[in-house]
XYZ file of C-alpha atoms in Angstrom:
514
model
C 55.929 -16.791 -71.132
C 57.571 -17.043 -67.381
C 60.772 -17.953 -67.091
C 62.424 -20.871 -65.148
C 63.872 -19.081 -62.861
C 60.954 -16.135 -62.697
C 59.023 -19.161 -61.393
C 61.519 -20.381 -59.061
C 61.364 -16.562 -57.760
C 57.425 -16.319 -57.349
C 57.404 -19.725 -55.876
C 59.797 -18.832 -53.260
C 58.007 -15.585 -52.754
C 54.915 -17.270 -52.091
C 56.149 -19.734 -49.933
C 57.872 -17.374 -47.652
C 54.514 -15.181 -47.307
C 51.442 -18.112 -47.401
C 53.495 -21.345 -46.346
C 54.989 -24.205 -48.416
C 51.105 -25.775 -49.091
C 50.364 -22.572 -51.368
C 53.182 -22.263 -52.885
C 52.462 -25.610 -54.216
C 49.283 -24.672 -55.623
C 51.296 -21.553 -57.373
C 54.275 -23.278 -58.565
C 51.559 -25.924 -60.292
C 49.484 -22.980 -62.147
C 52.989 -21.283 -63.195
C 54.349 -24.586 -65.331
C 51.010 -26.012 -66.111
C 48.788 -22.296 -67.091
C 44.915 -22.253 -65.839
C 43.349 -25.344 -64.566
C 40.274 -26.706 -63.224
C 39.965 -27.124 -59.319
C 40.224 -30.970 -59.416
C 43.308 -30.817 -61.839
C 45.187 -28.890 -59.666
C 44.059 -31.846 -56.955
C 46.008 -34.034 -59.647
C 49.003 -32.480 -60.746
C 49.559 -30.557 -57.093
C 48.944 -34.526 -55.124
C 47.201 -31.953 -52.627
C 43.976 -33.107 -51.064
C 40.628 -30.903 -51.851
C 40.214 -29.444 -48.887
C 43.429 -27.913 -48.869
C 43.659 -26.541 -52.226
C 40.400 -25.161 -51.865
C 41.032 -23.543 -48.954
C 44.752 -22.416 -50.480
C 43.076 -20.946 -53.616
C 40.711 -18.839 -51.173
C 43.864 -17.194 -49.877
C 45.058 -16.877 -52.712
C 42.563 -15.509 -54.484
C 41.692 -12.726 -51.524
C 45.787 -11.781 -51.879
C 44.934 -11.045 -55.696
C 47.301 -13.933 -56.446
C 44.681 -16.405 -58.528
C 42.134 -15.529 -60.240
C 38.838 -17.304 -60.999
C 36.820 -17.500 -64.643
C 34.406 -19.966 -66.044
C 34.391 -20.945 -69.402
C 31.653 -23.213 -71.460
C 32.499 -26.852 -73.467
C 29.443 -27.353 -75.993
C 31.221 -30.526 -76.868
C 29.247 -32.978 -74.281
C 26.593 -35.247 -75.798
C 23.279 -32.898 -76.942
C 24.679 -29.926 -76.964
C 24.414 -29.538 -73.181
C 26.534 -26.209 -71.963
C 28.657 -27.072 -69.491
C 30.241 -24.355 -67.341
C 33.947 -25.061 -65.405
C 35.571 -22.377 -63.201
C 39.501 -22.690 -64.232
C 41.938 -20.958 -61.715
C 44.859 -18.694 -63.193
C 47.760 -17.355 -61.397
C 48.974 -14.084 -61.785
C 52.493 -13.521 -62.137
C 53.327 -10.554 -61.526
C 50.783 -9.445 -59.169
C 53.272 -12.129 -57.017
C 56.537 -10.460 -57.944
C 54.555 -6.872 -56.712
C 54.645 -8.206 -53.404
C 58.256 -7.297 -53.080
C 57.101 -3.451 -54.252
C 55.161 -3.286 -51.291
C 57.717 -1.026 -49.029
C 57.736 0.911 -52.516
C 53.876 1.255 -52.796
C 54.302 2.361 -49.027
C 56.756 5.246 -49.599
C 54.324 6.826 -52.546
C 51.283 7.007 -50.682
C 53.365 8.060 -47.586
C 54.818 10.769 -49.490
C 51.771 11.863 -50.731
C 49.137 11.325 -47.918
C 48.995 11.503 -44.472
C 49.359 8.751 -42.141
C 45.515 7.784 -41.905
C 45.750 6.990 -45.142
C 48.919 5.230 -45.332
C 48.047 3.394 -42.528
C 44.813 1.942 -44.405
C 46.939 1.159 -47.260
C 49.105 -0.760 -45.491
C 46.250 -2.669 -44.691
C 45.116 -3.147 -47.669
C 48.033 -4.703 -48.769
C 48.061 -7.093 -45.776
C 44.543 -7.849 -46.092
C 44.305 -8.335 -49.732
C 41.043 -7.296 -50.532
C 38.808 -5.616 -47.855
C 35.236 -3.802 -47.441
C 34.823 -0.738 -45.981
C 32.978 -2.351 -43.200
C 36.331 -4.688 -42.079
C 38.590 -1.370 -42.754
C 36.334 0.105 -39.620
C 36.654 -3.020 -37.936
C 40.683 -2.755 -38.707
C 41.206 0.772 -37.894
C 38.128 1.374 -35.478
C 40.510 1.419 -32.295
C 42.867 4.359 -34.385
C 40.060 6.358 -36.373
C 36.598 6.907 -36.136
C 34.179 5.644 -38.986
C 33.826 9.066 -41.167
C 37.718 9.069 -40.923
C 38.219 6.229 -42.027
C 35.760 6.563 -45.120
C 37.459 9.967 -45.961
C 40.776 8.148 -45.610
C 39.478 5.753 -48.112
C 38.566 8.519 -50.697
C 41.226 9.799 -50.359
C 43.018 6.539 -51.860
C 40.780 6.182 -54.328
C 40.989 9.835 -55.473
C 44.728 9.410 -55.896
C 44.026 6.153 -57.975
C 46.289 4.058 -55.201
C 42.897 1.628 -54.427
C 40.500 0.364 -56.649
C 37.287 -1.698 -56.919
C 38.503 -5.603 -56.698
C 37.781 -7.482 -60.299
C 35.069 -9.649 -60.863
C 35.407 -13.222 -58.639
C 34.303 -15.481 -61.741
C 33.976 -13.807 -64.848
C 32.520 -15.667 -67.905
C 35.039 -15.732 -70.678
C 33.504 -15.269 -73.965
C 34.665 -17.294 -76.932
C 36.550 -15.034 -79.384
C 34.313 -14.331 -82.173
C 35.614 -15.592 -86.037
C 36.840 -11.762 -86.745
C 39.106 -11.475 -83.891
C 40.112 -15.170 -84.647
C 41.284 -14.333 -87.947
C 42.757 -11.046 -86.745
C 44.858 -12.775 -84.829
C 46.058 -15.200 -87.261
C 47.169 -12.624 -89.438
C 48.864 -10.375 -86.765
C 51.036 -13.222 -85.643
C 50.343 -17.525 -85.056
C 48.417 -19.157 -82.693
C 50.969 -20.799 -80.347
C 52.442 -17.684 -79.330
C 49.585 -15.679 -78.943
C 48.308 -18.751 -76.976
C 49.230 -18.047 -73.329
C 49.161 -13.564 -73.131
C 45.874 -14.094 -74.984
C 43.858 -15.764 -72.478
C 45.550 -13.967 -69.659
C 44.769 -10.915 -71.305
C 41.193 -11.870 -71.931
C 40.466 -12.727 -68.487
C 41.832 -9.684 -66.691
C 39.503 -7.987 -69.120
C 36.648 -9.421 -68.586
C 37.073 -9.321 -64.706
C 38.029 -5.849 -64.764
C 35.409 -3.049 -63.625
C 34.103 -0.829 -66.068
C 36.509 2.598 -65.897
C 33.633 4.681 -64.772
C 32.508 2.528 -61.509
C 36.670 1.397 -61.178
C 37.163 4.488 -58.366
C 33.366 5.159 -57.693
C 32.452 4.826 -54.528
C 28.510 5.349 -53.666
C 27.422 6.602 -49.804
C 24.219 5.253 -48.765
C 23.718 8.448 -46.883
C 24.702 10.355 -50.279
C 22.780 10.204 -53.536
C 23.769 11.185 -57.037
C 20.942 13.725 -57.301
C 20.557 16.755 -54.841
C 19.208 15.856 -51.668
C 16.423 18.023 -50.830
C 16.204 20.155 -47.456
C 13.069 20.593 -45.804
C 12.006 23.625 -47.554
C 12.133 22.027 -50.841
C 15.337 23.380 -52.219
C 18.061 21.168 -52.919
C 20.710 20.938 -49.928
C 23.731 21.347 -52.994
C 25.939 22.563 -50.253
C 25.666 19.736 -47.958
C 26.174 17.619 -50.599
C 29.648 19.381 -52.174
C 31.012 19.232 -48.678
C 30.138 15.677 -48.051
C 31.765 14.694 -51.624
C 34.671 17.039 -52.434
C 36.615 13.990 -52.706
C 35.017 11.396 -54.766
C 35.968 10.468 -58.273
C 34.241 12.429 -60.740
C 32.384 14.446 -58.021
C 30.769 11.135 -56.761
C 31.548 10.137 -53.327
C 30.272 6.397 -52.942
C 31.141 3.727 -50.176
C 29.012 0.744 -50.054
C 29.884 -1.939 -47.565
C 29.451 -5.011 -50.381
C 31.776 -3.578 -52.508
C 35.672 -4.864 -52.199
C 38.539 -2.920 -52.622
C 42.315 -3.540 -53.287
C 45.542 -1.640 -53.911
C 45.900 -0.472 -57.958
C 49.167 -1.730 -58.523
C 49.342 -0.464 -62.138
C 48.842 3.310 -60.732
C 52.279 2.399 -58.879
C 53.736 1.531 -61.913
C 52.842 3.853 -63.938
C 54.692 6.449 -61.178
C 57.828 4.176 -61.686
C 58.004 4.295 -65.342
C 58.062 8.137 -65.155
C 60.440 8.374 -63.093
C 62.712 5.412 -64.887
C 62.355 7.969 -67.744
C 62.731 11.398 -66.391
C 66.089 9.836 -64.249
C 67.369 8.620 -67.617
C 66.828 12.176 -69.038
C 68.795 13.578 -65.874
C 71.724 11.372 -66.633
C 72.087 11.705 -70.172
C 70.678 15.578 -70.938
C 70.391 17.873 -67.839
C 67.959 18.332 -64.615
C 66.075 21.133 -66.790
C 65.463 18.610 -69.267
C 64.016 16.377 -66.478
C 61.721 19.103 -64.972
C 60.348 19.543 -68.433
C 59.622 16.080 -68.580
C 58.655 14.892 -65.663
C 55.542 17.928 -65.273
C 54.339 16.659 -68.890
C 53.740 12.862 -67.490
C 52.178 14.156 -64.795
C 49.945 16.700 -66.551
C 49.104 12.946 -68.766
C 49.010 10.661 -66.248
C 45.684 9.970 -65.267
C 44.961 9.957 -68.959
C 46.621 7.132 -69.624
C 45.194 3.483 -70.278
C 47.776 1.192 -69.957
C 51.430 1.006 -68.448
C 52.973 -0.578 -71.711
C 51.809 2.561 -73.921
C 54.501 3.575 -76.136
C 54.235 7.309 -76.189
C 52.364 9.351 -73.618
C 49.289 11.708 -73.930
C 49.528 14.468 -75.796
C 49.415 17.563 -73.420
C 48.736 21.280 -73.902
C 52.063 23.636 -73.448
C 49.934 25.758 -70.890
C 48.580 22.703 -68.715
C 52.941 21.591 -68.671
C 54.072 25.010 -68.375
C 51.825 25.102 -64.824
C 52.857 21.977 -63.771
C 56.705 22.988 -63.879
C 55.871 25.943 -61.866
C 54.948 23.952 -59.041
C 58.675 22.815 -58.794
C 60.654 25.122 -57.471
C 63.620 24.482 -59.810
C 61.184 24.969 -62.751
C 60.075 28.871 -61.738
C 62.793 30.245 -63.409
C 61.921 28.597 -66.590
C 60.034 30.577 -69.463
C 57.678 29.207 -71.323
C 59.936 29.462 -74.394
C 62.695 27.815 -72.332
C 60.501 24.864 -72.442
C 58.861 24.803 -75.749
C 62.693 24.159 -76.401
C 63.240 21.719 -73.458
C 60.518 19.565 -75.455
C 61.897 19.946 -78.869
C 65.352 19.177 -77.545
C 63.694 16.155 -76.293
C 61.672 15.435 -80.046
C 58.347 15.689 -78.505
C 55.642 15.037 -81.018
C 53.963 17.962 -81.457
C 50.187 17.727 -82.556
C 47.087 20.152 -82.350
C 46.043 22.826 -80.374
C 50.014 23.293 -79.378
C 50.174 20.155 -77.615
C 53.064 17.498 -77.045
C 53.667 13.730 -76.425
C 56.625 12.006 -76.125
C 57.880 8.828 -77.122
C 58.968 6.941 -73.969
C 59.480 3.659 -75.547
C 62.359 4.885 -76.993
C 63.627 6.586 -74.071
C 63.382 3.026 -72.187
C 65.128 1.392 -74.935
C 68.269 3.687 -74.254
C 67.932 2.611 -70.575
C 67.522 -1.333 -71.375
C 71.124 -0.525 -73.356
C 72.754 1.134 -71.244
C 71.938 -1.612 -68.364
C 72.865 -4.233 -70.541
C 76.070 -2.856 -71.570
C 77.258 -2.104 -68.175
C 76.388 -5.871 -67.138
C 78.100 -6.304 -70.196
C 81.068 -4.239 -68.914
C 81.435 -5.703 -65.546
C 81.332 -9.217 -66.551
C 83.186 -9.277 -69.280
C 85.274 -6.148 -69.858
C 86.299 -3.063 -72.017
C 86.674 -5.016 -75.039
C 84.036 -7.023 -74.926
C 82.105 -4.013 -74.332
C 82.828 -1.940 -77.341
C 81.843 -4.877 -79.212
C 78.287 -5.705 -77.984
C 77.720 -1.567 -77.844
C 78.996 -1.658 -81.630
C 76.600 -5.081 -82.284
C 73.630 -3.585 -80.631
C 73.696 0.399 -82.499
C 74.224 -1.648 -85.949
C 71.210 -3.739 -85.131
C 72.630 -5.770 -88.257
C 74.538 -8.659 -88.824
C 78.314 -7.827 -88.892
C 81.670 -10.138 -90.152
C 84.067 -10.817 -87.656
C 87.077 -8.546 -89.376
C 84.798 -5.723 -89.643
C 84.023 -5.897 -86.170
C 87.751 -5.890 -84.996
C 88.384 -2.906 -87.247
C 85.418 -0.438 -86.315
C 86.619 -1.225 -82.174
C 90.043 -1.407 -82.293
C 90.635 -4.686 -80.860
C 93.650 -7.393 -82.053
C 92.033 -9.109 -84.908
C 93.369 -12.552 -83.149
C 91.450 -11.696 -79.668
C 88.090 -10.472 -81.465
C 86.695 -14.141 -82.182
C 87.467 -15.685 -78.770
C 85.565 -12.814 -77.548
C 82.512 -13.086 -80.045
C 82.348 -16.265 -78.778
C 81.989 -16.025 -75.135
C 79.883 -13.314 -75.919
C 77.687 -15.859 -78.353
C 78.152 -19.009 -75.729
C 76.563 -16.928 -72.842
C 74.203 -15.875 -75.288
C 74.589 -12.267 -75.512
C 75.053 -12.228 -78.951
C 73.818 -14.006 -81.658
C 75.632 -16.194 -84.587
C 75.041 -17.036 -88.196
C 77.459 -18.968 -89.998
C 77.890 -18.357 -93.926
C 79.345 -19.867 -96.973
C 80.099 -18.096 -99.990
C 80.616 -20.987 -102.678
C 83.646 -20.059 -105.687
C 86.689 -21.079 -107.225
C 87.324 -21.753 -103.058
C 84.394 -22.386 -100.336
C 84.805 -20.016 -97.911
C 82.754 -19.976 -94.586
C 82.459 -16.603 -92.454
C 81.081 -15.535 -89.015
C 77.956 -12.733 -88.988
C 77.506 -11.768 -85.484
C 74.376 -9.540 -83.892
C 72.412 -8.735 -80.988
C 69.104 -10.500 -81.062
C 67.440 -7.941 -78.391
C 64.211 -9.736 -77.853
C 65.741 -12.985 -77.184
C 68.750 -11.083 -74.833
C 66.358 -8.850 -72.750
C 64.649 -12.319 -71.571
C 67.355 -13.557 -70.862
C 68.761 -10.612 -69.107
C 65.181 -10.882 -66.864
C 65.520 -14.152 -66.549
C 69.224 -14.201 -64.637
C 67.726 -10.847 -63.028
C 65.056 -13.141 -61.149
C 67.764 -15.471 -60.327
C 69.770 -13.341 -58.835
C 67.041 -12.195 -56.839
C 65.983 -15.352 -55.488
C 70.053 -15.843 -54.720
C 70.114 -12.542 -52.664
C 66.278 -13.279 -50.955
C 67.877 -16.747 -49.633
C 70.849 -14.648 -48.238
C 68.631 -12.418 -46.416
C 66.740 -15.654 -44.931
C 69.862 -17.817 -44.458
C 71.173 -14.244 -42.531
C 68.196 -13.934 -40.310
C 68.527 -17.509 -39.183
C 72.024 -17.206 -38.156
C 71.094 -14.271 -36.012
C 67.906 -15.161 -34.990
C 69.218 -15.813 -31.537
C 71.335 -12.510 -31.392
C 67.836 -10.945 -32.432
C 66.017 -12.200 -29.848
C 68.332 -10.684 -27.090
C 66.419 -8.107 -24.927
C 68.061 -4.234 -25.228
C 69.671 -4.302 -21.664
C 72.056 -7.537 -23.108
C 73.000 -6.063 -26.363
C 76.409 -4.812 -25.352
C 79.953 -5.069 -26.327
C 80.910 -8.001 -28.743
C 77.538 -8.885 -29.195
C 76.038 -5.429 -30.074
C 79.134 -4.969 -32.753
C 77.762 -8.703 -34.337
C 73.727 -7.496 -33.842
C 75.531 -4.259 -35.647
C 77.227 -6.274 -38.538
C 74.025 -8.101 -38.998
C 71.732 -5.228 -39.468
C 74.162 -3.670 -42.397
C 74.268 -7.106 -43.478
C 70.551 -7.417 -44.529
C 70.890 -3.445 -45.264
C 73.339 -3.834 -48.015
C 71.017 -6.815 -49.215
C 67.453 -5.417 -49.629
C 68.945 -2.642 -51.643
C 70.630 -5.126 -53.765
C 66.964 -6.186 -54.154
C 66.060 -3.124 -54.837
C 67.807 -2.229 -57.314
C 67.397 -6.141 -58.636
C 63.712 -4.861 -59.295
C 63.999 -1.644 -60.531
C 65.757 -3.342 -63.311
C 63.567 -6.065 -63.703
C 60.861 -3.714 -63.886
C 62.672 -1.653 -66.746
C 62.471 -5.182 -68.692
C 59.625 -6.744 -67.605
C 56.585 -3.989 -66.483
C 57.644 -0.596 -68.469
């Protein structure tokens, strides 16, 4: 479920990219869940017209999307279909990973194709014939197309979801599946998101297919009768699975979970760095990319298991990894405790590996806000993972046995910490303190004052640009003396506050999207 202030956060985000009238229509999807076009009418107190028209936006931004579902429970059995609108959180809060999204396929590609990414991004969802119309003035037609499979053959762009998928009732198995696995309420709201992204989704073999008009899937056939394979290897050398396809119909977006899936490796090999050593890292980081493209989803636990050989080449394309042997990291791994399965391959367990990160950002929040003392006794709270009396705890930290409770209970009152009150009934009653950290409830928690911070430092930026909007508008030539050292003052100003956002997000991806 999205919190109060996540939803303050997307609202504002919206609002500052698509105007006050769509945020609206957002903020009424994030507290009320999916709803019919006329509800939103209702609850929003927006004419038709406009939400209509807002939901069109929002939809081509991959903000909303669209599904129909069926009520049999009219009079005669009559089907009745309804299209019900659902907003997508955190395809909103990737909007702010869009100068991050930018720097990966920068790094990667050249500047044709960054260039088209870019307007991707800006455009939402596009066809290849608008990306000509876009670009036409920068790159001819057949350069833009390559630029385009280019994109897709890195996995950065992707064919756009289905606009209205029909959501098929759940049959009785799955029902009762799922009301054994855990109850209905909670399963309520990720189940229907869940359900609809599915069914919306492409099928993985047409997701990065792309089909030329000019280009079949069979050999085309010169005049002589042979087949022009040649022709045809050179025209398609970089299409997905050999297939180089563009048709004009077909809409394309940017693959944010491709993006993510590049952060959470490198959330995990930088926690490796820290905490082992940069061999450690290499050894790492060339397995996840070896697995990669093999993986389904960005919320896996452990990765794919990968061949020693197929990581061994990957390290030797870093030039810090040519001096390792292949024995030096068959050890790397098992230093690591690597899983290793058949055929000499080896997986990793990088749910644990983010765990140790969520910790160790916790516990230097922890540190900061509350001090040394406090923070030997979360860190002791959240190893035990148990409940723990109040003496014990002052014992097994060294703190004064008359400080410990008043700081158990800041700790418990900003809800850090979690309390259970006992009482052992004898020849006296006696009532004692159990204290632990409840992790699930914390981390959202933690997220939650993450997006509010974020929205604090967002409205800083904005409130910052106002002030100087006038000193911004100066032309060069009257930029001088007192007011270049303000115009100065105002651009490390809004430096030292987008990477405060930065790092913001790459924590609230750590406990949100990894």
């Amino acid at each position: 479920m999205t919190t109060q202030w996540g939803i303050k956060y997307a609202v504002h985000i919206i609002s500052t990219h698509f105007g006050d009238l769509a945020a609206r229509v957002c903020e009424c999807l994030l507290r009320r869940g999916p709803l019919s076009k006329h509800n939103i009418v209702r609850f929003a107190e927006t004419p038709l017209k406009q939400v209509h028209v807002c939901l069109l936006l929002l939809i081509q931004q991959n903000i909303v999307q669209a599904y129909i579902v069926e009520d049999t429970g009219g009079m005669d059995d009559v089907v009745k279909q309804t299209t019900q609108y659902m907003v997508l959180f955190d395809n909103i809060i990737h909007r702010t990973r869009f100068p991050k999204f930018m720097t990966v396929v920068a790094q990667e590609l050249d500047k044709g194709c960054t260039e088209l990414f870019q307007s991707l991004l800006q455009h939402g969802r596009l066809t290849v014939e608008k990306m000509i119309q876009i670009q036409e003035s920068s790159y001819g037609e057949e350069s833009v197309r390559e630029n385009l499979a280019k994109l897709v053959h890195a996995h950065f762009v992707e064919r756009c979801p289905a606009v209205e998928p029909l959501l098929v009732p759940p049959s009785e198995e799955e029902l009762a599946a799922k009301k054994r696995s855990r109850s209905a309420k909670v399963a309520a709201e990720p189940d229907i998101m869940e359900r609809v992204i599915d069914a919306a989704a492409p099928m993985e073999s047409k997701r990065f297919l792309i089909i030329r008009d000019d280009i079949t899937i069979d050999s085309e056939m010169a005049d002589d009768g042979s087949a022009n394979v040649g022709e045809k290897r050179k025209r398609s050398f970089l299409a997905s699975n050999s297939e180089l396809g563009i048709k004009e119909e077909v809409l394309w977006r940017a693959n944010y979970e491709e993006f993510l899936h590049r952060f959470k490796h490198n959330a995990c090999v930088e926690d490796v760095r820290q905490r082992v050593d940069d061999s450690a890292a290499i050894a790492l980081s060339a397995m996840l990319e070896s697995s990669r493209r093999m993986e389904s989803k960005v919320k896996s636990r452990t990765s794919v298991p990968v061949p020693i050989n197929a990581i061994y080449e990957e390290v030797m394309k870093d030039e810090a990894g040519r001096s390792m042997t292949l024995d030096d990291l068959r050890e790397y791994l098992e230093h690591l405790k690597c899983d290793r399965g058949a055929n000499d391959s080896y997986s990793i367990d990088l749910k644990s590996i983010l765990e140790l990160a969520q910790n160790e950002e916790v516990e230097s929040i922890v540190l900061k806000r509350y001090g040394e003392d406090s923070h030997r006794i979360f860190r002791l709270l959240s190893k035990a993972d148990h409940l723990l009396e109040t003496s014990k705890i002052s014992k097994m930290v060294f703190v004064d046995q008359k400080e410990t409770p008043n700081i158990l209970y800041k700790l418990w009152k900003d809800k850090y910490i979690h309390m259970e009150k006992v009482t052992v009934v004898g020849s006296q009653q006696c009532e004692f303190l159990l204290w632990k950290v409840n992790k699930s409830a914390l981390w959202k928690n933690i997220l939650d004052d993450m997006y509010h911070a974020s929205l604090n430092v967002s409205l800083r930026v904005v409130h910052e640009m106002e002030q100087g909007s006038e000193l911004l508008s100066l032309p060069p030539e009257k930029r001088e003396g007192p007011l270049l050292v303000k115009l100065e003052r105002l651009r490390n100003i809004k430096r030292v506050l987008e990477e405060s956002l930065r790092k913001l997000d790459d924590s609230m991806m750590l406990f949100h999207d990894f």
